[in-house]
């Protein structure tokens, strides 16, 4: 019995030993498989489980006015997306979306888009981007599986439609589509970065490793002053409604630098809802609308004539006949004049006199001066989509072109070009290109942008003569009396253009465009203003009746706002206060 | 088979080594746990900073919106009953010191 047991013991030991060795070999083999053969794959899987490499979207730069007031800023907002689970059926996804529909508003178009994406078998589907925080909270509380929130950046324009055309707008991915948002998109958008996020077993972030830092977009400081912009927009809108006009534009600038202080265009839109804006409202009429300037063009004619013949100032022109005929064409004055001196031709805006001046200086000379003032080409303002205007070369002119040109027809300009012309006069012959961007602000600090060097296009003598003896008197004695500003004598020129009717192929006698260009005070210009009102239908249509009052109101308020000192002490002094209001309005 | 009695010094050494090993292991686990805890705390604070920065931005936008000239004028006219003076009347007293004679 003892022998039998002693024989069985080594055998049992052997079996156990072999079993243990096999078990050990099995474990060893598995370890080799995991550690050697599947090393790379498993390492990647492990990294995937607790490490996430993510792109960091840079913050889009802020746009401010010259006083530092925020005009456009990007803020974080939630977006909802649907993630399809492994082997998840379309019906299950549709059920989730249906449940969601009762929580947040989904249009039929959005619903259809989501359905199509589900039917296509997409794993990631945007449900609704950039929703409100309230809607996001509702969805979070509903805890629908597979529906997640991702933070995105949304552009906000706190002043609404204010300055819409200058700011432009962005698309759903915050890329600039128009205005300075488009023009300076590269500066504003910054550069994407990459970050490695380490998470624990509960998927909580516990460490971040910046692989490539994101560079935030640079802030833009514009030359625009939002208070002046408001004044310009308000007065423009008032004029449009009072005159039942189609559209209008106002530009206010500082002539000594070319800085644009305000650029208003009507109709306007809210850049917060850029995608739904009317296409016609998106047009920046200040730079994207070509029109015939009418008598406002006579300013260039006067400058060219004075440069060619300084003694022309003392000439007189017989305008008593009231019309001018050339090649079967008859151009009339707006009223009958007699003999007019050279300045009076422009002060009273006589077409007959202006045509005689134009014929005297000749087409080539006038054409060269039009080019000198920059008409027919872009001013180079830092806004996208600027129009060049239309200026035909002299070899394509007909017998009617020169007389028509003399009174501002057969040439198309933009409001910004007219501003450049008036600024050159205000600056005593120096032309500063207009600009919108004042400086850039980034992590390295403020980078001031130097203004382009001025170009002398006119002698200071001629510019002064035009200012003192023509433009200032247009407001004192001529067609622009309605532009007179109490305490700040301005200088300017009116313009009234009949609109061309493409159906009748002639100029319409019922559709006009009213223009006023000028600056104030005339002896030391602080501001220059261009006003264009298209198709006033309330009875008045002359530039001196429709556009000049807009110039006056804007000029008066802006000059006071800028702290300009009036040239004389006004007789009455009234303080704006509720006390005064009560005294005036209560019995 | 004769059982060998371990000398006290050997037992002490084994216990000491085991104790040191345990100490190291405990320290390592504590270190790892602490690292993650600090990391989580750091992340929480970072998120709080981001949130506060975002709130500042949001408030700046709100301030800009509340100070819009249109809104200020509306309040001035409708709630404070302020009115504009007639054209030609200067309302800024500060200017009077600098009039030209």
XYZ file of C-alpha atoms in Angstrom:
688
model
C 0.000 0.000 0.000
C 2.786 2.336 0.948
C 4.716 1.398 -2.226
C 1.674 2.037 -4.387
C 1.270 5.504 -2.831
C 4.926 6.343 -3.219
C 4.685 5.415 -6.924
C 1.582 7.540 -7.493
C 3.059 10.657 -5.838
C 5.767 11.479 -8.406
C 3.258 10.832 -11.185
C 0.808 13.284 -9.649
C 3.614 15.743 -9.092
C 4.610 15.404 -12.694
C 1.071 16.099 -13.940
C 0.749 19.135 -11.710
C 4.189 20.367 -12.778
C 3.380 19.886 -16.475
C 0.054 21.655 -15.934
C 1.749 24.536 -14.213
C 4.416 24.766 -16.913
C 1.750 24.739 -19.663
C -0.247 27.347 -17.827
C 2.902 29.402 -17.393
C 3.797 28.954 -21.085
C 0.289 29.990 -22.049
C 0.569 33.137 -19.996
C 4.060 33.752 -21.345
C 2.855 33.262 -24.917
C -0.040 35.645 -24.347
C 2.333 38.168 -22.800
C 4.670 37.892 -25.781
C 1.708 38.303 -28.117
C 0.483 41.401 -26.265
C 3.859 42.927 -25.519
C 5.689 42.106 -28.724
C 3.428 41.292 -31.639
C 0.476 43.558 -30.781
C 2.545 46.151 -29.002
C 2.074 49.012 -31.461
C -1.634 48.396 -31.968
C -2.437 48.077 -28.286
C -0.347 51.085 -27.399
C -2.320 53.168 -29.847
C -5.582 51.832 -28.464
C -4.504 52.687 -24.930
C -3.499 56.169 -26.016
C -6.817 56.574 -27.799
C -8.660 55.632 -24.651
C -7.131 58.243 -22.391
C -5.594 60.752 -24.762
C -7.377 62.982 -27.218
C -5.657 65.105 -29.782
C -7.912 68.036 -30.505
C -7.750 71.114 -32.682
C -8.119 74.385 -30.849
C -10.059 76.966 -32.782
C -8.612 80.427 -32.294
C -10.853 83.213 -31.050
C -11.791 85.562 -33.869
C -10.517 89.074 -33.282
C -12.800 91.800 -32.006
C -13.687 94.832 -34.112
C -13.828 98.154 -32.277
C -14.481 101.723 -33.272
C -11.909 104.482 -32.747
C -13.211 104.990 -29.171
C -12.746 101.321 -28.326
C -16.451 100.479 -28.407
C -17.114 96.880 -29.431
C -18.666 96.557 -32.880
C -18.199 92.801 -33.394
C -17.122 90.088 -30.976
C -17.130 86.293 -30.974
C -18.609 84.421 -28.024
C -18.924 80.728 -27.191
C -22.316 79.236 -27.899
C -23.545 75.622 -27.826
C -24.207 73.498 -30.895
C -26.030 70.181 -30.938
C -24.950 67.076 -32.787
C -26.098 63.520 -33.091
C -23.610 60.636 -32.865
C -24.719 57.285 -34.231
C -24.049 54.371 -31.896
C -22.506 51.084 -33.062
C -25.006 49.292 -35.323
C -27.683 51.815 -34.389
C -30.699 51.755 -36.668
C -32.016 54.804 -38.523
C -35.377 54.449 -36.774
C -33.721 54.835 -33.372
C -31.970 58.017 -34.513
C -35.214 59.410 -35.899
C -36.930 58.748 -32.590
C -34.257 60.798 -30.820
C -34.671 63.685 -33.245
C -38.440 63.542 -32.863
C -38.009 63.771 -29.095
C -35.679 66.704 -29.597
C -38.138 68.489 -31.868
C -40.431 69.091 -28.934
C -37.603 70.841 -27.052
C -36.026 73.125 -29.638
C -37.468 74.720 -32.778
C -36.455 72.814 -35.901
C -37.628 74.095 -39.276
C -38.920 71.656 -41.885
C -35.777 72.359 -43.910
C -33.522 71.440 -40.972
C -35.609 68.362 -40.263
C -35.271 67.235 -43.881
C -31.506 67.796 -43.845
C -31.112 65.695 -40.686
C -33.294 62.931 -42.183
C -31.182 62.858 -45.334
C -27.993 62.606 -43.296
C -29.464 59.764 -41.232
C -30.557 57.936 -44.391
C -27.032 58.365 -45.792
C -25.731 56.478 -42.770
C -23.637 59.399 -41.451
C -22.151 58.837 -38.006
C -21.875 62.543 -37.092
C -24.793 64.857 -37.832
C -25.184 68.483 -36.833
C -28.674 68.966 -35.457
C -28.624 72.695 -34.884
C -25.626 74.958 -34.636
C -25.203 77.980 -32.408
C -28.384 77.628 -30.394
C -29.408 79.667 -27.368
C -28.261 78.715 -23.877
C -31.887 78.199 -22.834
C -32.471 75.644 -25.591
C -29.194 73.952 -24.724
C -30.236 73.635 -21.082
C -33.552 72.043 -22.111
C -31.724 69.466 -24.239
C -29.224 68.712 -21.467
C -32.005 68.108 -18.986
C -33.788 65.763 -21.390
C -30.636 63.549 -21.405
C -31.346 62.000 -24.797
C -28.611 59.421 -25.490
C -26.495 60.081 -28.568
C -27.194 63.830 -28.569
C -24.225 65.911 -27.522
C -23.296 69.552 -27.088
C -20.210 71.098 -28.648
C -19.080 74.636 -27.970
C -18.572 76.847 -31.011
C -17.841 80.484 -31.589
C -20.544 82.876 -32.795
C -20.126 86.419 -34.020
C -22.169 89.057 -32.239
C -22.771 92.592 -33.443
C -24.059 94.400 -30.344
C -25.164 97.495 -32.258
C -27.367 95.528 -34.664
C -27.787 97.122 -38.081
C -25.507 99.972 -37.048
C -22.499 100.118 -39.421
C -23.673 96.902 -41.078
C -22.140 97.574 -44.495
C -18.710 98.403 -43.122
C -18.620 95.425 -40.778
C -20.084 92.998 -43.331
C -20.866 89.600 -41.883
C -19.632 86.043 -41.391
C -20.855 82.588 -42.355
C -21.793 79.759 -39.975
C -18.096 78.879 -39.583
C -17.183 82.489 -38.690
C -15.455 83.229 -41.993
C -15.817 86.791 -43.240
C -18.207 87.203 -46.162
C -18.253 90.951 -46.693
C -17.077 94.268 -45.283
C -14.028 94.388 -43.011
C -14.899 90.882 -41.819
C -14.004 89.696 -45.319
C -11.254 92.184 -46.101
C -9.305 91.469 -42.914
C -10.364 87.847 -42.458
C -6.733 86.682 -42.337
C -5.944 89.005 -39.445
C -9.200 88.319 -37.617
C -9.367 84.528 -37.836
C -5.991 83.699 -36.227
C -4.352 80.277 -36.526
C -5.598 76.895 -35.351
C -3.599 75.034 -32.686
C -3.405 71.442 -31.413
C -3.740 70.152 -27.896
C -3.342 66.723 -26.274
C -5.895 66.023 -23.555
C -5.276 63.279 -20.987
C -8.355 61.801 -19.336
C -8.810 59.421 -16.421
C -10.967 56.282 -16.402
C -14.036 58.443 -15.796
C -13.164 60.524 -18.883
C -12.342 63.543 -16.764
C -9.611 65.782 -18.147
C -6.609 65.855 -15.847
C -3.837 67.168 -18.031
C -3.427 69.255 -21.177
C -0.383 69.347 -23.347
C -0.260 72.119 -25.922
C 1.380 70.695 -29.014
C 0.872 73.756 -31.167
C -0.556 76.871 -29.514
C -3.538 78.540 -31.191
C -2.917 82.109 -32.232
C -5.971 84.269 -31.532
C -7.070 86.648 -34.257
C -5.964 90.241 -34.083
C -8.387 92.953 -33.020
C -9.237 95.637 -35.560
C -9.573 99.260 -34.532
C -11.512 101.165 -37.154
C -11.381 104.859 -37.943
C -15.178 104.862 -37.560
C -16.671 106.665 -34.577
C -19.903 104.890 -33.645
C -21.493 108.110 -32.351
C -20.846 109.904 -35.644
C -22.005 106.801 -37.467
C -25.248 106.919 -35.527
C -25.780 110.589 -36.381
C -25.134 109.875 -40.068
C -27.420 106.838 -40.137
C -30.222 108.593 -38.312
C -30.186 111.657 -40.544
C -29.916 109.524 -43.667
C -32.863 107.363 -42.659
C -34.897 110.436 -41.808
C -34.159 111.960 -45.210
C -35.002 108.710 -47.005
C -38.418 108.519 -45.304
C -39.210 112.209 -45.590
C -38.382 112.211 -49.304
C -39.716 108.706 -50.020
C -36.402 107.871 -51.653
C -35.149 104.492 -52.892
C -31.732 104.451 -51.338
C -29.130 106.782 -49.938
C -25.656 106.997 -48.573
C -23.676 109.329 -46.328
C -19.925 109.346 -45.743
C -18.264 111.485 -43.092
C -14.478 111.757 -43.067
C -11.594 113.659 -41.596
C -10.107 115.324 -44.692
C -6.663 115.870 -43.193
C -6.025 112.119 -42.922
C -8.558 110.443 -45.190
C -9.992 108.583 -42.179
C -13.624 107.612 -42.574
C -15.582 108.580 -39.460
C -18.931 107.263 -40.661
C -20.235 105.380 -43.668
C -23.984 104.927 -43.776
C -25.913 103.150 -46.474
C -29.660 102.639 -46.738
C -31.346 100.111 -46.989
C -29.408 98.258 -44.351
C -29.486 94.867 -42.664
C -28.657 93.262 -39.338
C -25.281 91.483 -39.581
C -26.432 89.205 -36.730
C -28.765 87.689 -39.346
C -26.505 88.020 -42.357
C -27.797 84.879 -44.088
C -31.369 86.155 -44.176
C -30.573 89.713 -45.342
C -32.175 90.985 -48.570
C -29.599 91.001 -51.396
C -30.397 94.644 -52.220
C -29.763 95.617 -48.581
C -26.304 94.055 -48.679
C -25.036 96.611 -51.205
C -22.796 99.224 -49.659
C -24.055 102.223 -51.643
C -21.078 104.299 -50.560
C -18.612 102.236 -52.579
C -20.640 99.817 -54.704
C -23.109 102.096 -56.459
C -22.171 103.934 -59.639
C -24.180 107.038 -60.467
C -23.924 110.192 -62.517
C -22.862 113.020 -60.197
C -24.745 115.854 -61.918
C -23.618 119.340 -60.975
C -21.377 118.066 -58.171
C -18.958 117.244 -60.989
C -18.637 120.950 -61.820
C -16.163 121.134 -58.965
C -13.645 119.194 -61.045
C -14.394 121.354 -64.050
C -13.727 124.508 -62.018
C -10.453 123.104 -60.648
C -9.249 122.058 -64.107
C -10.166 125.431 -65.632
C -8.430 127.380 -62.873
C -5.295 125.263 -63.126
C -5.150 125.791 -66.898
C -6.094 129.461 -66.944
C -5.795 131.292 -63.609
C -7.166 134.448 -65.246
C -10.393 132.633 -66.115
C -11.579 133.646 -62.670
C -12.346 137.126 -63.958
C -14.129 136.001 -67.109
C -17.877 136.278 -67.588
C -20.206 133.949 -69.444
C -23.427 134.837 -71.175
C -26.085 132.521 -69.855
C -29.033 134.728 -70.712
C -30.386 132.448 -73.433
C -31.102 129.771 -70.791
C -30.076 126.771 -72.850
C -27.136 125.433 -74.828
C -27.539 123.580 -78.127
C -24.904 121.325 -79.625
C -25.356 118.554 -82.199
C -29.133 118.613 -81.885
C -28.903 118.432 -78.104
C -30.337 121.151 -75.923
C -29.256 121.488 -72.281
C -31.182 123.922 -70.084
C -30.418 125.826 -66.916
C -32.606 125.218 -63.888
C -33.472 128.931 -64.026
C -32.737 131.883 -66.278
C -29.481 133.777 -65.636
C -27.880 136.745 -67.289
C -24.145 137.345 -67.437
C -22.382 135.185 -64.891
C -18.793 135.483 -63.702
C -16.681 132.310 -63.559
C -17.374 131.735 -59.828
C -21.070 132.549 -60.282
C -21.377 129.822 -62.922
C -20.541 127.320 -60.180
C -22.175 129.131 -57.279
C -25.515 129.103 -59.102
C -24.731 125.831 -60.881
C -25.425 127.129 -64.366
C -25.309 124.338 -66.937
C -24.961 126.795 -69.830
C -22.000 128.509 -68.167
C -20.327 125.187 -67.236
C -20.572 123.913 -70.812
C -18.902 127.087 -72.078
C -16.070 126.585 -69.570
C -15.676 122.926 -70.615
C -15.540 123.826 -74.306
C -12.940 126.416 -73.467
C -10.550 124.029 -71.742
C -11.110 121.141 -74.157
C -11.771 117.439 -73.805
C -8.222 116.092 -73.375
C -7.393 118.532 -70.642
C -10.643 117.897 -68.793
C -10.136 114.139 -69.142
C -6.637 114.375 -67.644
C -8.073 116.261 -64.654
C -10.834 113.759 -64.150
C -8.133 111.076 -64.007
C -6.068 113.184 -61.608
C -8.965 113.287 -59.190
C -9.064 109.500 -59.344
C -12.394 109.065 -61.113
C -12.719 105.927 -63.221
C -10.571 103.929 -60.822
C -10.855 102.582 -57.306
C -9.918 104.882 -54.451
C -8.267 101.917 -52.736
C -10.394 102.099 -49.603
C -9.849 98.976 -47.527
C -13.304 97.531 -48.124
C -14.120 94.756 -50.587
C -16.180 95.174 -53.738
C -15.400 98.797 -54.487
C -16.675 99.961 -57.878
C -14.466 101.952 -60.234
C -17.161 104.154 -61.717
C -17.385 104.607 -65.477
C -15.178 106.960 -67.413
C -14.865 106.440 -71.137
C -11.588 107.389 -72.848
C -11.741 110.540 -75.025
C -11.415 108.583 -78.277
C -14.860 107.073 -77.661
C -16.531 110.385 -76.824
C -19.276 111.743 -79.084
C -19.993 115.383 -79.808
C -22.360 115.379 -76.838
C -19.915 113.917 -74.308
C -17.998 117.072 -73.385
C -21.097 119.243 -72.735
C -22.710 116.382 -70.875
C -19.538 115.819 -68.853
C -19.437 119.488 -67.919
C -22.718 119.032 -66.065
C -21.882 115.626 -64.628
C -23.441 113.201 -67.081
C -21.849 110.454 -69.252
C -19.632 109.682 -66.294
C -20.381 107.476 -63.313
C -18.781 107.852 -59.942
C -19.149 106.360 -56.498
C -19.822 108.324 -53.327
C -16.361 107.466 -52.020
C -14.817 108.954 -55.181
C -16.772 112.167 -54.596
C -15.454 112.182 -51.047
C -11.913 111.888 -52.373
C -12.533 114.851 -54.675
C -13.922 117.088 -51.920
C -11.145 116.024 -49.543
C -8.509 117.075 -52.077
C -10.077 120.552 -52.181
C -10.421 120.693 -48.379
C -6.763 119.688 -48.013
C -5.630 122.513 -50.298
C -4.825 120.182 -53.160
C -3.486 117.182 -51.252
C -5.248 113.892 -51.807
C -5.287 111.372 -48.942
C -6.667 107.964 -49.921
C -9.692 107.116 -47.755
C -9.252 104.374 -45.181
C -11.257 102.448 -42.608
C -8.660 100.544 -40.564
C -6.805 102.561 -37.951
C -4.731 99.909 -36.178
C -4.355 96.239 -35.400
C -4.141 94.937 -31.863
C -2.608 91.545 -31.143
C -0.547 89.801 -28.481
C 2.438 91.917 -29.507
C 0.540 95.114 -28.782
C -1.013 97.801 -30.929
C 0.257 98.098 -34.463
C -0.689 101.503 -35.829
C -1.118 101.611 -39.568
C 0.445 104.653 -41.150
C -1.780 106.536 -43.544
C -0.685 106.541 -47.179
C 1.388 109.564 -48.126
C -0.714 112.328 -49.660
C -0.443 113.135 -53.357
C -0.628 116.721 -54.538
C -3.091 116.903 -57.387
C -4.001 120.570 -57.230
C -2.075 123.711 -56.372
C -2.951 125.094 -52.962
C -3.761 128.451 -54.596
C -6.439 126.926 -56.829
C -7.845 124.841 -53.973
C -8.113 127.959 -51.795
C -9.730 129.976 -54.587
C -12.313 127.254 -55.153
C -12.999 126.955 -51.434
C -13.248 130.637 -50.570
C -14.800 132.027 -53.730
C -16.913 129.206 -55.030
C -17.766 126.478 -52.513
C -18.242 128.727 -49.480
C -20.449 130.996 -51.582
C -22.493 128.075 -52.896
C -23.737 127.799 -49.303
C -23.917 131.563 -48.669
C -25.537 132.717 -51.900
C -26.048 129.815 -54.263
C -27.810 126.501 -54.548
C -26.593 125.119 -51.223
C -28.099 127.603 -48.770
C -29.822 124.791 -46.901
C -26.392 123.413 -45.969
C -25.471 126.435 -43.834
C -24.437 125.421 -40.310
C -24.817 127.978 -37.541
C -21.363 128.814 -36.196
C -19.464 126.593 -38.633
C -19.524 128.089 -42.151
C -19.234 125.204 -44.594
C -18.162 124.946 -48.232
C -19.821 122.570 -50.644
C -21.436 121.852 -53.976
C -24.897 120.626 -54.786
C -25.688 118.117 -57.484
C -28.943 117.045 -59.071
C -28.901 114.368 -61.731
C -31.771 113.114 -63.832
C -31.695 109.342 -63.939
C -31.306 107.521 -67.228
C -34.324 105.470 -68.187
C -33.130 102.350 -70.046
C -36.643 101.657 -71.410
C -37.181 105.112 -72.859
C -33.444 105.426 -73.654
C -33.380 108.967 -72.397
C -33.028 110.863 -69.135
C -36.163 110.744 -67.058
C -37.787 114.016 -66.042
C -39.386 112.454 -62.963
C -36.559 110.425 -61.457
C -33.617 112.254 -59.914
C -30.652 111.833 -57.659
C -29.814 114.515 -55.101
C -26.238 115.074 -54.018
C -24.334 117.363 -51.713
C -20.581 117.254 -51.105
C -18.839 119.620 -48.753
C -16.727 120.256 -45.703
C -16.856 122.442 -42.608
C -15.665 124.824 -41.341
C -14.458 125.985 -44.740
C -11.318 127.778 -43.440
C -10.084 124.869 -41.329
C -11.965 121.736 -42.350
C -12.604 119.294 -39.528
C -14.990 117.058 -41.434
C -16.066 116.408 -44.988
C -19.419 114.888 -45.889
C -20.951 113.335 -48.980
C -24.729 112.879 -49.133
C -26.465 111.001 -51.957
C -30.244 110.452 -51.957
C -31.676 108.386 -54.797
C -35.072 109.099 -56.332
C -36.748 111.437 -53.864
C -40.463 111.324 -54.611
C -41.946 113.758 -52.118
C -41.917 116.724 -54.496
C -38.448 118.137 -53.870
C -35.512 116.665 -55.747
C -32.743 119.278 -56.032
C -29.543 118.502 -54.200
C -29.870 121.831 -52.425
C -33.326 120.870 -51.146
C -32.913 117.184 -50.355
C -29.234 116.449 -49.681
C -28.024 119.807 -48.344
C -30.249 119.728 -45.215
C -28.874 116.269 -44.418
C -25.350 117.708 -44.706
C -26.317 120.557 -42.384
C -27.833 118.373 -39.684
C -24.978 115.874 -39.712
C -22.352 118.611 -39.872
C -23.877 120.584 -37.011
C -24.111 117.633 -34.670
C -20.770 116.080 -35.599
C -18.836 119.336 -35.213
C -20.300 119.895 -31.770
C -19.571 116.286 -30.871
C -15.950 116.713 -31.994
C -15.649 119.760 -29.763
C -15.116 122.218 -32.592
C -15.446 125.813 -31.502
C -18.076 127.828 -33.387
C -16.753 130.747 -35.446
C -19.151 133.172 -33.739
C -21.246 133.169 -30.596
C -24.802 132.156 -31.346
C -27.523 134.481 -30.159
C -29.582 131.971 -28.229
C -28.276 129.438 -25.794
C -30.533 126.590 -24.766
C -29.568 123.762 -22.521
C -31.087 120.407 -23.324
C -32.702 119.244 -20.099
C -35.953 117.800 -18.854
C -36.531 121.107 -17.056
C -36.513 122.994 -20.337
C -38.718 120.396 -21.924
C -41.322 120.858 -19.195
C -41.139 124.631 -19.504
C -41.716 124.408 -23.248
C -44.317 121.683 -23.336
C -46.407 122.120 -20.222
C -49.016 124.837 -19.851
C 14.787 17.111 6.461
C 16.071 19.573 8.995
C 14.416 22.924 9.245
C 16.914 25.760 9.263
C 16.054 28.514 11.640
C 16.452 31.935 10.033
C 18.682 34.282 11.917
C 16.999 37.361 13.328
C 19.031 39.694 11.175
C 17.800 37.996 7.961
C 14.175 38.244 9.124
C 14.713 41.847 9.948
C 16.256 42.480 6.525
C 13.413 40.756 4.697
C 10.816 42.665 6.714
C 12.718 45.888 6.153
C 12.980 45.338 2.391
C 9.308 44.437 2.244
C 8.474 47.532 4.275
C 10.594 49.759 2.000
C 9.044 48.174 -1.090
C 5.593 48.735 0.352
C 6.518 52.275 1.222
C 7.708 52.959 -2.305
C 4.649 51.333 -3.771
C 2.376 53.329 -1.493
C 4.250 56.487 -2.318
C 4.045 55.760 -6.045
C 0.311 55.129 -5.896
C -0.202 58.217 -3.762
C 1.954 60.238 -6.179
C -0.043 59.046 -9.180
C -3.346 59.701 -7.447
C -2.187 63.131 -6.314
C -0.959 63.942 -9.823
C -4.345 63.163 -11.264
C -6.136 64.991 -8.445
C -4.036 68.127 -8.978
C -4.526 67.775 -12.720
C -8.279 67.587 -12.256
C -8.212 70.567 -9.901
C -6.063 72.467 -12.369
C -8.506 71.673 -15.155
C -11.439 72.728 -13.031
C -9.776 76.060 -12.261
C -8.762 76.494 -15.907
C -12.334 75.879 -17.016
C -13.500 78.354 -14.401
C -11.032 80.937 -15.743
C -12.208 80.283 -19.299
C -15.804 80.599 -18.197
C -15.099 83.869 -16.394
C -13.209 85.221 -19.397
C -16.156 84.260 -21.569
C -18.512 85.957 -19.100
C -16.397 89.128 -19.253
C -16.627 89.073 -23.036
C -20.354 88.479 -22.891
C -20.777 91.381 -20.478
C -18.653 93.624 -22.679
C -20.917 92.831 -25.614
C -23.946 93.489 -23.442
C -22.483 96.794 -22.267
C -21.799 97.805 -25.847
C -25.345 96.906 -26.765
C -26.811 98.806 -23.788
C -24.718 101.877 -24.594
C -25.698 101.934 -28.255
C -26.445 105.539 -29.256
C -29.867 104.481 -30.528
C -30.873 103.062 -27.147
C -29.406 106.007 -25.231
C -31.336 108.431 -27.412
C -34.528 106.442 -26.997
C -34.173 106.533 -23.191
C -33.310 110.238 -23.284
C -36.371 111.043 -25.361
C -38.966 108.629 -24.024
C -38.089 108.185 -20.353
C -36.251 111.367 -19.451
C -38.287 113.583 -21.772
C -35.142 115.236 -23.081
C -35.397 117.049 -26.363
C -33.010 118.456 -28.904
C -32.560 122.210 -29.016
C -33.694 124.055 -32.101
C -31.142 124.327 -34.923
C -28.635 127.098 -34.340
C -28.680 126.799 -30.588
C -25.464 125.564 -29.054
C -25.850 123.363 -26.044
C -22.234 122.757 -25.006
C -21.277 125.252 -22.305
C -17.628 124.115 -22.322
C -17.139 125.709 -25.709
C -17.913 129.251 -24.625
C -14.447 129.895 -23.272
C -12.887 129.547 -26.709
C -15.021 131.808 -28.915
C -13.291 133.945 -31.436
C -13.867 137.646 -30.948
